[in-house]
Coordinates of C-alpha atoms and ligand atoms in Angstrom, one line a residue:
M1 CA 18.9 -25.1 98.5
Q2 CA 22.7 -25.6 97.5
P3 CA 23.2 -27.2 94.1
R4 CA 23.6 -30.8 94.0
I5 CA 26.7 -32.0 92.0
V6 CA 26.9 -35.7 91.5
I7 CA 30.2 -37.2 90.4
V8 CA 30.1 -40.5 88.9
G9 CA 33.7 -42.0 89.7
G10 CA 36.4 -41.7 92.1
G11 CA 39.3 -41.7 90.0
F12 CA 41.8 -39.0 89.6
A13 CA 39.3 -36.9 87.9
G14 CA 36.5 -37.2 90.3
I15 CA 38.4 -36.9 93.4
N16 CA 40.3 -33.7 92.2
A17 CA 36.9 -32.1 91.3
A18 CA 35.5 -33.1 94.6
H19 CA 38.3 -31.8 96.6
A20 CA 38.4 -28.3 94.7
L21 CA 34.7 -28.0 95.5
A22 CA 34.7 -29.2 99.1
Q23 CA 34.8 -25.6 100.7
A24 CA 32.0 -24.4 98.2
P25 CA 28.3 -23.8 98.9
V26 CA 27.4 -27.0 97.2
D27 CA 26.4 -30.5 98.0
I28 CA 28.7 -33.1 96.5
L29 CA 27.8 -36.8 96.0
I30 CA 30.4 -39.4 94.8
I31 CA 29.4 -42.5 93.2
D32 CA 31.8 -45.3 92.7
R33 CA 31.2 -49.0 92.1
K34 CA 34.4 -49.4 94.2
N35 CA 35.0 -48.4 97.8
H36 CA 38.2 -47.1 96.9
H37 CA 40.5 -44.7 94.8
T38 CA 43.3 -46.5 93.1
F39 CA 46.7 -45.1 92.3
Q40 CA 46.8 -46.8 88.7
P41 CA 50.4 -45.8 87.8
L42 CA 51.6 -48.1 90.4
L43 CA 49.2 -51.0 90.0
Y44 CA 52.2 -52.8 87.9
Q45 CA 54.1 -52.9 91.0
V46 CA 51.0 -54.6 93.0
A47 CA 51.0 -57.0 89.9
T48 CA 54.6 -58.1 90.4
G49 CA 54.9 -58.5 94.0
T50 CA 56.4 -55.0 95.2
L51 CA 53.6 -53.4 96.7
S52 CA 50.3 -54.4 98.5
P53 CA 47.0 -53.3 97.3
A54 CA 46.5 -51.1 100.2
D55 CA 49.5 -49.2 99.7
I56 CA 48.3 -47.5 96.5
A57 CA 44.6 -47.3 97.2
Q58 CA 42.6 -45.4 99.7
P59 CA 38.9 -45.7 100.8
I60 CA 37.1 -42.7 99.1
R61 CA 35.0 -42.0 102.2
S62 CA 38.1 -41.5 104.3
M63 CA 39.5 -39.0 101.9
F64 CA 36.5 -36.7 102.6
A65 CA 36.0 -37.7 106.2
N66 CA 36.6 -33.9 107.1
S67 CA 34.4 -32.4 104.1
P68 CA 30.8 -32.7 105.6
N69 CA 29.2 -31.3 102.2
V70 CA 30.8 -34.6 100.5
S71 CA 28.9 -37.9 100.7
V72 CA 29.8 -41.0 98.9
I73 CA 27.8 -44.0 97.8
M74 CA 29.3 -47.1 96.6
D75 CA 27.1 -48.5 93.8
E76 CA 27.6 -49.0 90.1
V77 CA 25.8 -46.2 87.6
L78 CA 24.1 -47.9 84.8
D79 CA 22.4 -44.9 82.8
F80 CA 21.4 -41.5 82.9
D81 CA 18.0 -39.6 82.1
L82 CA 19.1 -36.4 81.1
V83 CA 15.9 -34.9 80.8
K84 CA 14.8 -35.8 84.4
Q85 CA 18.5 -34.9 85.3
E86 CA 18.9 -38.4 87.0
V87 CA 21.4 -41.0 87.4
K88 CA 20.1 -44.7 87.6
L89 CA 22.1 -47.1 89.9
K90 CA 22.1 -50.8 89.9
N91 CA 21.0 -51.1 93.4
E92 CA 19.2 -47.9 94.6
Q93 CA 16.5 -45.6 93.3
P94 CA 17.4 -42.8 90.8
I95 CA 19.5 -39.8 92.1
A96 CA 18.8 -36.3 91.0
Y97 CA 21.4 -33.9 89.9
D98 CA 21.8 -30.2 89.3
Y99 CA 25.2 -30.7 88.0
L100 CA 26.5 -34.1 86.5
L101 CA 30.2 -34.8 86.4
V102 CA 30.9 -38.0 84.4
A103 CA 34.5 -39.5 85.4
S104 CA 34.0 -43.2 84.9
G105 CA 37.6 -43.4 83.2
S106 CA 38.6 -46.2 80.6
T107 CA 38.7 -49.8 80.2
H108 CA 40.7 -52.4 78.0
S109 CA 40.0 -52.9 74.7
Y110 CA 40.8 -56.0 72.7
F111 CA 39.7 -54.3 69.5
G112 CA 36.7 -56.5 68.7
H113 CA 38.3 -59.8 70.3
D114 CA 36.7 -59.8 73.8
D115 CA 37.5 -63.6 74.0
W116 CA 41.2 -62.9 74.3
A117 CA 40.5 -61.3 77.9
E118 CA 40.4 -64.6 79.8
H119 CA 43.8 -65.7 78.4
A120 CA 45.4 -62.2 78.3
P121 CA 44.2 -60.1 81.3
G122 CA 44.8 -56.1 81.2
L123 CA 45.6 -54.3 84.3
K124 CA 43.3 -51.6 85.5
T125 CA 41.9 -52.6 89.0
I126 CA 43.3 -53.8 92.1
E127 CA 41.6 -56.9 91.4
D128 CA 43.5 -57.2 88.1
A129 CA 46.8 -56.5 89.7
I130 CA 46.2 -59.6 92.1
E131 CA 45.0 -61.9 89.4
I132 CA 48.1 -61.1 87.2
R133 CA 50.2 -61.6 90.4
R134 CA 48.6 -64.9 91.0
R135 CA 49.3 -66.0 87.4
I136 CA 53.1 -64.7 87.4
F137 CA 54.0 -66.5 90.4
M138 CA 51.9 -69.4 89.8
A139 CA 53.8 -70.2 86.7
F140 CA 57.0 -70.5 88.5
E141 CA 55.4 -72.7 91.2
N142 CA 53.9 -75.0 88.5
A143 CA 57.4 -75.4 86.9
E144 CA 58.9 -76.2 90.2
R145 CA 56.2 -78.9 90.7
E146 CA 56.9 -80.3 87.3
M147 CA 60.5 -80.6 87.8
H148 CA 59.8 -82.7 91.2
D149 CA 57.4 -84.8 89.2
K150 CA 59.0 -85.1 85.8
G151 CA 62.7 -83.8 86.0
A152 CA 61.6 -81.1 83.4
H153 CA 59.1 -78.3 83.1
R154 CA 57.7 -76.3 80.4
S155 CA 59.1 -73.1 79.9
V156 CA 58.2 -70.3 82.0
N157 CA 57.7 -67.4 79.4
F158 CA 55.9 -64.4 79.5
I159 CA 54.3 -62.3 76.8
V160 CA 53.4 -58.6 77.2
I161 CA 51.3 -57.4 74.3
G162 CA 51.5 -53.4 73.9
G163 CA 54.6 -51.4 74.0
G164 CA 53.2 -48.4 75.6
P165 CA 54.2 -47.2 79.1
T166 CA 52.1 -49.9 80.9
G167 CA 53.4 -52.6 78.8
I168 CA 56.9 -51.5 79.2
E169 CA 56.5 -51.2 83.3
L170 CA 55.1 -54.5 83.3
A171 CA 57.7 -56.3 81.1
G172 CA 60.7 -54.6 83.1
A173 CA 59.3 -55.7 86.3
I174 CA 58.6 -59.1 85.3
A175 CA 62.3 -59.2 83.8
D176 CA 63.7 -57.7 87.3
T177 CA 61.5 -60.4 89.3
C178 CA 63.2 -63.3 86.9
H179 CA 66.8 -61.9 87.2
L180 CA 67.0 -60.3 90.6
Y181 CA 64.4 -61.0 92.9
L182 CA 63.7 -64.7 93.0
K183 CA 67.5 -65.6 93.5
N184 CA 67.8 -68.8 95.9
Y185 CA 64.0 -69.1 95.8
F186 CA 63.4 -72.2 93.9
R187 CA 65.6 -75.4 94.0
K188 CA 64.8 -77.1 90.8
I189 CA 64.2 -74.3 88.3
D190 CA 66.1 -71.3 87.3
P191 CA 63.6 -68.2 87.0
K192 CA 66.5 -66.4 84.9
L193 CA 65.9 -68.8 82.2
S194 CA 62.6 -67.2 81.5
R195 CA 61.8 -65.3 78.5
I196 CA 60.1 -61.9 78.9
I197 CA 58.8 -61.0 75.4
L198 CA 57.2 -57.5 74.7
I199 CA 55.1 -57.5 71.5
E200 CA 54.1 -54.0 69.7
G201 CA 52.2 -53.6 66.4
L202 CA 53.9 -50.2 65.5
P203 CA 57.3 -49.8 64.4
S204 CA 58.5 -48.6 67.9
I205 CA 57.8 -49.0 71.6
L206 CA 57.0 -45.8 73.4
P207 CA 55.6 -43.9 70.2
V208 CA 54.8 -40.5 72.1
Y209 CA 58.6 -40.2 73.0
P210 CA 61.4 -38.4 71.1
K211 CA 63.4 -41.0 69.1
E212 CA 66.4 -40.8 71.4
L213 CA 64.3 -41.7 74.6
I214 CA 62.8 -44.7 72.6
D215 CA 66.4 -45.7 71.7
D216 CA 67.4 -45.5 75.3
A217 CA 64.2 -47.4 76.4
T218 CA 64.8 -50.1 74.1
K219 CA 68.4 -50.6 75.1
Q220 CA 67.5 -50.5 78.7
L221 CA 64.9 -53.2 78.3
K222 CA 67.3 -55.5 76.4
Q223 CA 69.7 -55.0 78.9
I224 CA 67.5 -56.6 81.6
G225 CA 66.6 -59.3 79.4
V226 CA 63.3 -58.0 77.6
E227 CA 63.0 -59.3 73.9
I228 CA 61.1 -56.5 71.8
M229 CA 59.3 -57.5 68.9
C230 CA 57.9 -54.4 67.3
S231 CA 55.7 -54.4 63.8
T232 CA 54.2 -57.5 65.0
K233 CA 50.5 -57.9 65.1
V234 CA 48.9 -60.3 67.2
T235 CA 46.0 -62.1 65.5
G236 CA 45.0 -64.8 67.7
I237 CA 45.1 -65.5 71.6
T238 CA 44.3 -68.7 73.2
S239 CA 45.3 -70.5 76.5
G240 CA 49.0 -70.2 76.6
V241 CA 49.6 -69.3 73.1
V242 CA 49.9 -65.9 71.1
Q243 CA 49.5 -66.0 67.4
T244 CA 51.3 -63.4 65.5
E245 CA 51.7 -62.2 61.8
G246 CA 55.3 -62.6 60.9
A247 CA 56.4 -64.6 64.0
G248 CA 53.9 -67.3 64.0
A249 CA 52.8 -68.8 67.2
I250 CA 54.7 -68.2 70.6
E251 CA 53.9 -70.0 73.7
A252 CA 53.9 -68.5 77.2
A253 CA 52.9 -69.4 80.8
V254 CA 51.5 -65.9 81.1
I255 CA 50.2 -63.4 78.3
L256 CA 49.3 -60.0 79.6
W257 CA 47.4 -57.5 77.5
A258 CA 48.7 -53.7 77.7
A259 CA 47.6 -52.9 74.1
G260 CA 44.5 -50.8 73.8
V261 CA 41.9 -48.7 76.2
K262 CA 38.2 -47.5 75.4
G263 CA 36.0 -45.2 77.1
S264 CA 33.7 -46.6 80.0
F265 CA 30.5 -47.9 78.9
L266 CA 28.7 -44.8 80.4
G267 CA 30.3 -42.7 77.6
A268 CA 27.7 -44.4 75.1
K269 CA 25.0 -44.3 78.1
L270 CA 25.0 -40.5 77.9
G271 CA 23.6 -41.0 74.1
L272 CA 26.0 -38.2 72.8
A273 CA 28.7 -37.8 70.2
T274 CA 31.7 -40.1 71.1
D275 CA 35.1 -40.8 69.1
R276 CA 35.7 -44.5 67.8
R277 CA 37.1 -45.5 71.5
G278 CA 33.9 -44.5 72.9
C279 CA 35.2 -41.3 74.7
V280 CA 32.9 -38.4 74.7
N281 CA 33.7 -35.3 72.6
V282 CA 33.7 -32.3 74.9
D283 CA 34.1 -28.5 74.3
Q284 CA 36.5 -26.3 76.2
F285 CA 34.3 -26.2 79.3
L286 CA 34.4 -29.8 79.1
N287 CA 30.6 -30.2 78.3
P288 CA 29.6 -32.5 75.8
I289 CA 30.2 -31.0 72.4
Q290 CA 26.7 -32.3 70.9
A291 CA 23.3 -31.2 72.4
D292 CA 20.7 -33.6 73.7
S293 CA 17.8 -34.9 71.6
D294 CA 15.7 -31.8 72.7
G295 CA 18.5 -29.5 71.8
A296 CA 19.5 -28.5 75.4
H297 CA 23.1 -27.3 75.5
L298 CA 23.8 -29.6 78.6
K299 CA 25.9 -26.9 80.3
N300 CA 25.4 -28.7 83.5
I301 CA 26.9 -32.0 82.2
F302 CA 30.8 -32.5 82.3
V303 CA 32.9 -35.4 81.1
I304 CA 36.3 -35.4 82.4
G305 CA 39.1 -37.8 82.8
D306 CA 39.9 -40.7 80.4
L307 CA 36.4 -40.5 79.2
A308 CA 36.9 -37.2 77.8
H309 CA 37.9 -36.5 74.2
F310 CA 39.3 -33.2 74.2
E311 CA 41.4 -31.5 71.5
Q312 CA 44.1 -28.8 72.3
N313 CA 45.8 -27.4 69.0
G314 CA 44.1 -29.9 66.9
K315 CA 45.6 -32.9 69.0
L316 CA 43.9 -35.1 71.2
V317 CA 45.0 -34.6 75.0
P318 CA 46.7 -37.8 76.5
G319 CA 44.5 -40.3 78.8
V320 CA 46.9 -39.8 81.8
A321 CA 46.4 -38.9 85.3
Q322 CA 47.7 -35.3 84.8
T323 CA 44.9 -34.6 82.3
A324 CA 42.3 -36.1 84.6
I325 CA 43.7 -34.1 87.7
Q326 CA 43.7 -30.8 85.7
M327 CA 40.2 -31.4 84.2
G328 CA 38.7 -32.3 87.8
Q329 CA 40.1 -29.1 89.1
H330 CA 38.8 -27.1 86.1
V331 CA 35.5 -28.2 86.3
A332 CA 35.3 -27.1 89.9
K333 CA 36.2 -23.7 88.8
V334 CA 33.5 -23.6 85.8
I335 CA 30.8 -24.5 88.4
L336 CA 32.0 -22.0 90.9
A337 CA 31.8 -19.4 88.0
D338 CA 28.3 -20.5 87.4
I339 CA 27.5 -19.9 91.2
N340 CA 29.1 -16.6 91.3
H341 CA 27.6 -15.5 88.0
T342 CA 30.9 -15.1 86.3
A343 CA 32.2 -15.9 83.0
R344 CA 33.3 -19.4 82.6
S345 CA 36.8 -19.9 81.6
G346 CA 38.1 -22.6 78.9
F347 CA 40.2 -25.7 79.6
S348 CA 43.9 -25.8 78.9
Y349 CA 46.0 -28.9 79.5
F350 CA 49.3 -27.9 80.6
D351 CA 51.9 -30.8 79.7
K352 CA 54.3 -31.4 82.2
G353 CA 56.1 -34.3 80.4
D354 CA 56.4 -38.0 80.2
L355 CA 57.9 -40.6 82.5
S356 CA 58.0 -44.3 81.9
T357 CA 59.8 -46.6 84.4
I358 CA 61.5 -49.8 83.0
G359 CA 63.1 -51.3 86.0
R360 CA 65.5 -50.9 88.8
L361 CA 67.3 -47.8 88.2
K362 CA 66.1 -47.4 84.6
A363 CA 63.6 -45.2 83.1
V364 CA 63.0 -42.5 80.4
A365 CA 61.8 -39.0 81.1
N366 CA 60.6 -36.3 78.7
V367 CA 60.5 -33.5 81.3
K368 CA 58.9 -30.3 79.9
W369 CA 58.2 -28.6 83.4
P370 CA 59.7 -26.9 85.4
F371 CA 62.7 -27.2 82.8
N372 CA 63.2 -29.1 79.7
A373 CA 65.4 -32.2 79.7
K374 CA 65.4 -35.6 78.0
L375 CA 66.7 -38.1 80.6
S376 CA 67.1 -41.9 80.9
G377 CA 68.7 -44.5 83.4
A378 CA 68.9 -43.7 86.9
Y379 CA 68.0 -39.9 86.8
A380 CA 64.9 -40.4 85.2
W381 CA 64.3 -43.3 87.3
F382 CA 64.8 -41.0 90.4
I383 CA 62.6 -38.3 89.2
W384 CA 60.0 -41.0 88.6
A385 CA 60.0 -42.2 92.1
V386 CA 60.1 -38.9 93.9
I387 CA 57.0 -37.9 91.3
H388 CA 55.0 -41.0 92.3
I389 CA 55.6 -40.8 96.0
F390 CA 54.5 -37.1 95.9
F391 CA 51.2 -37.7 93.9
L392 CA 50.2 -40.7 95.9
I393 CA 47.1 -39.8 98.1
G394 CA 47.4 -40.2 101.6
L395 CA 50.6 -40.0 104.0
R396 CA 50.3 -43.5 105.1
N397 CA 50.7 -44.7 101.6
R398 CA 53.5 -42.5 100.7
F399 CA 55.3 -43.7 103.8
A400 CA 54.6 -47.4 103.0
V401 CA 55.6 -47.2 99.3
F402 CA 58.8 -45.5 100.5
T403 CA 59.8 -48.0 102.9
Q404 CA 58.9 -51.1 100.7
W405 CA 60.8 -49.5 97.9
M406 CA 63.8 -49.1 100.3
W407 CA 63.5 -52.5 101.6
S408 CA 63.3 -53.9 97.9
F409 CA 66.2 -51.7 96.7
M410 CA 68.6 -52.7 99.6
T411 CA 67.5 -56.4 99.9
R412 CA 66.9 -57.2 96.4
R413 CA 63.8 -58.9 98.0
R414 CA 59.9 -58.4 97.1
C415 CA 57.8 -59.1 100.1
V416 CA 54.3 -59.3 98.5
Q417 CA 55.0 -62.3 96.1
L418 CA 51.5 -63.9 97.5
I419 CA 49.5 -66.0 95.5
T420 CA 45.9 -65.5 96.5
G421 CA 42.4 -66.4 95.1
D422 CA 42.6 -69.7 93.1
E423 CA 43.7 -73.0 94.8
T424 CA 46.5 -75.0 93.3
Q425 CA 45.2 -76.8 90.2
P426 CA 46.7 -80.0 88.6
I427 CA 49.2 -79.7 85.7
D428 CA 47.6 -80.7 82.6
R429 CA 49.7 -83.8 81.9
S430 CA 48.1 -84.7 78.6
V431 CA 50.3 -81.8 76.9
E432 CA 53.5 -82.7 75.6
F433 CA 56.2 -79.9 76.0
T434 CA 59.9 -79.7 75.3
P435 CA 61.6 -77.2 77.9
E436 CA 62.6 -74.0 76.1
K437 CA 66.2 -72.3 76.7
R438 CA 66.5 -68.6 77.0
P439 CA 68.6 -67.4 73.7
E440 CA 72.1 -67.0 74.4
N441 CA 72.6 -63.4 73.1
T442 CA 70.1 -61.4 75.2
G443 CA 72.9 -59.8 77.1
V444 CA 71.2 -59.6 80.4
K445 CA 73.2 -58.0 83.0
Ligands
LIG1 C1 48.3 -49.9 84.7 C2 48.1 -48.2 84.4 C3 49.2 -47.5 84.7 C4 49.3 -45.9 84.4 N1 50.3 -45.4 84.5 C5 50.1 -44.1 84.4 C6 51.3 -43.2 84.7 O1 52.4 -43.5 85.0 N2 51.3 -41.9 84.5 C7 50.0 -41.3 84.2 O2 49.9 -40.1 84.1 N3 48.9 -42.1 84.0 C8 48.7 -43.4 84.1 N4 47.9 -44.1 83.8 C9 46.5 -43.4 83.2 C10 45.8 -42.9 84.5 O3 45.8 -43.6 85.8 C11 44.5 -42.5 84.1 O4 44.7 -41.5 83.0 C12 43.7 -41.9 85.1 O5 43.4 -43.0 86.2 C13 42.4 -41.5 84.5 O6 41.6 -41.0 85.6 P1 40.0 -41.1 85.6 O7 39.5 -40.2 86.8 O8 39.5 -40.5 84.2 O9 39.5 -42.5 85.5 P2 40.0 -43.6 86.6 O10 41.1 -43.3 87.7 O11 39.9 -44.8 86.0 O12 38.6 -43.7 87.6 C14 37.2 -44.0 87.2 C15 36.5 -44.2 88.5 O13 35.3 -44.6 88.1 C16 34.7 -45.8 88.8 N5 33.6 -46.4 87.8 C17 33.9 -46.8 86.5 N6 32.5 -47.2 86.0 C18 31.7 -46.8 86.9 C19 30.3 -47.2 87.0 N7 29.5 -47.4 85.9 N8 29.7 -46.7 88.1 C20 30.2 -46.3 89.3 N9 31.7 -46.0 89.1 C21 32.3 -46.3 88.0 C22 35.8 -46.8 88.8 O14 35.8 -47.5 89.9 C23 36.9 -45.6 89.1 O15 37.1 -45.3 90.4 C24 48.1 -45.6 83.9 C25 47.0 -46.3 83.8 C26 46.8 -47.8 84.1 C27 45.8 -48.6 84.2

């Protein structure tokens, strides 16, 4: 009988492992609680109305339509029995495995303040993106309604907490939305007066980048009207208000969280050693470092992608798509080595560099492969666009994203500014407000 490989999670790590094993003499079962793979790097474009959900997601089943040894089950994994070698599901009987790949990724971390989540959603899934899109465009609709009713409206401010790549993408895209893409849409409000505030607890944004690119990114964000508050610790979040140490309370129509991630809860369910984020410590073969309670060395269990804590040259490899893709492909090689009775090779992360987009023709790129370069502005943005189209899964998605971007670029219009989900709600008229003006000195171009 062929060994059965159970892959938990159809993200970058799981999908790449399955692809690399699809021609091998193994039976593969992918289990995911969603029926689709999500290209998370472009989620912010769904959240800000540039792309449709279907442009950046693909049904997992369709990706393996021509791989008869790959099956897919849509269910949530709740736990593992490492002794019986079984995966426990929410809705079905336990499933046995010969090899287990845990690739369930990461989720938002509110650093012990889970009550902040309802006021400041994070961005991880298509559902998150649709909810954020609803909040952003609803803020403008509510302000226009208030103007009809009262002749004044509360400020349509946006606060993004977290100055890493996701926070910067969100803040930049919201700034572009306010300043470029809503022109002539409203009769009574002016979206250009919105403030977009990026709050970061560390002394600078994008801490993994070299200083010159941090300075470039800061300059580009300011050019499009993003106010950056570094070294600012958030101490509380309630409906429409962010409490900070130093800057006091700041009001906002929409608050978004891009400040922290932690490993999926399945990391803890393995019952093995994790780091403080709940990510499982893995060795060079991507097996958990710690043996199970019976002392077995768990050579048939792999933890890959965001959920893995893997150190190279004493440094933690970053939780990015490249890492997950490379880990998925490497585990396939390790399993094939076992099947062919050859020696396993150790994983080595190949860092191709970092890219962050800021807005229309604005980005920073710290390229390390195939050449070394530090780029910013339009060149960096162009590289970012080409790479994202290239890595998107599916020809249709690539075509759809390319045409949407072209349309948006040429017309300065975004086509997916839909508000879905919740119905319109009455504005809370008991709350008094004073309309806020955007500071004069932001220098928006
Ligand atoms: C908004 C955003 C922007 C990003 N931008 C970039 C970028 O520009 N460049 C970059 O390199 N990286 C970026 N990343 C990071 C990158 O997307 C992740 O590093 C990568 O997705 C990790 O892959 P993974 O396979 O480990 O996990 P994921 O891709 O998160 O996949 C995990 C899968 O597991 C499934 N799952 C989880 N729990 C269960 C369960 N209990 N049962 C069943 N299924 C489960 C999920 O549904 C999901 O399909 C970004 C991430 C986000 C959120």
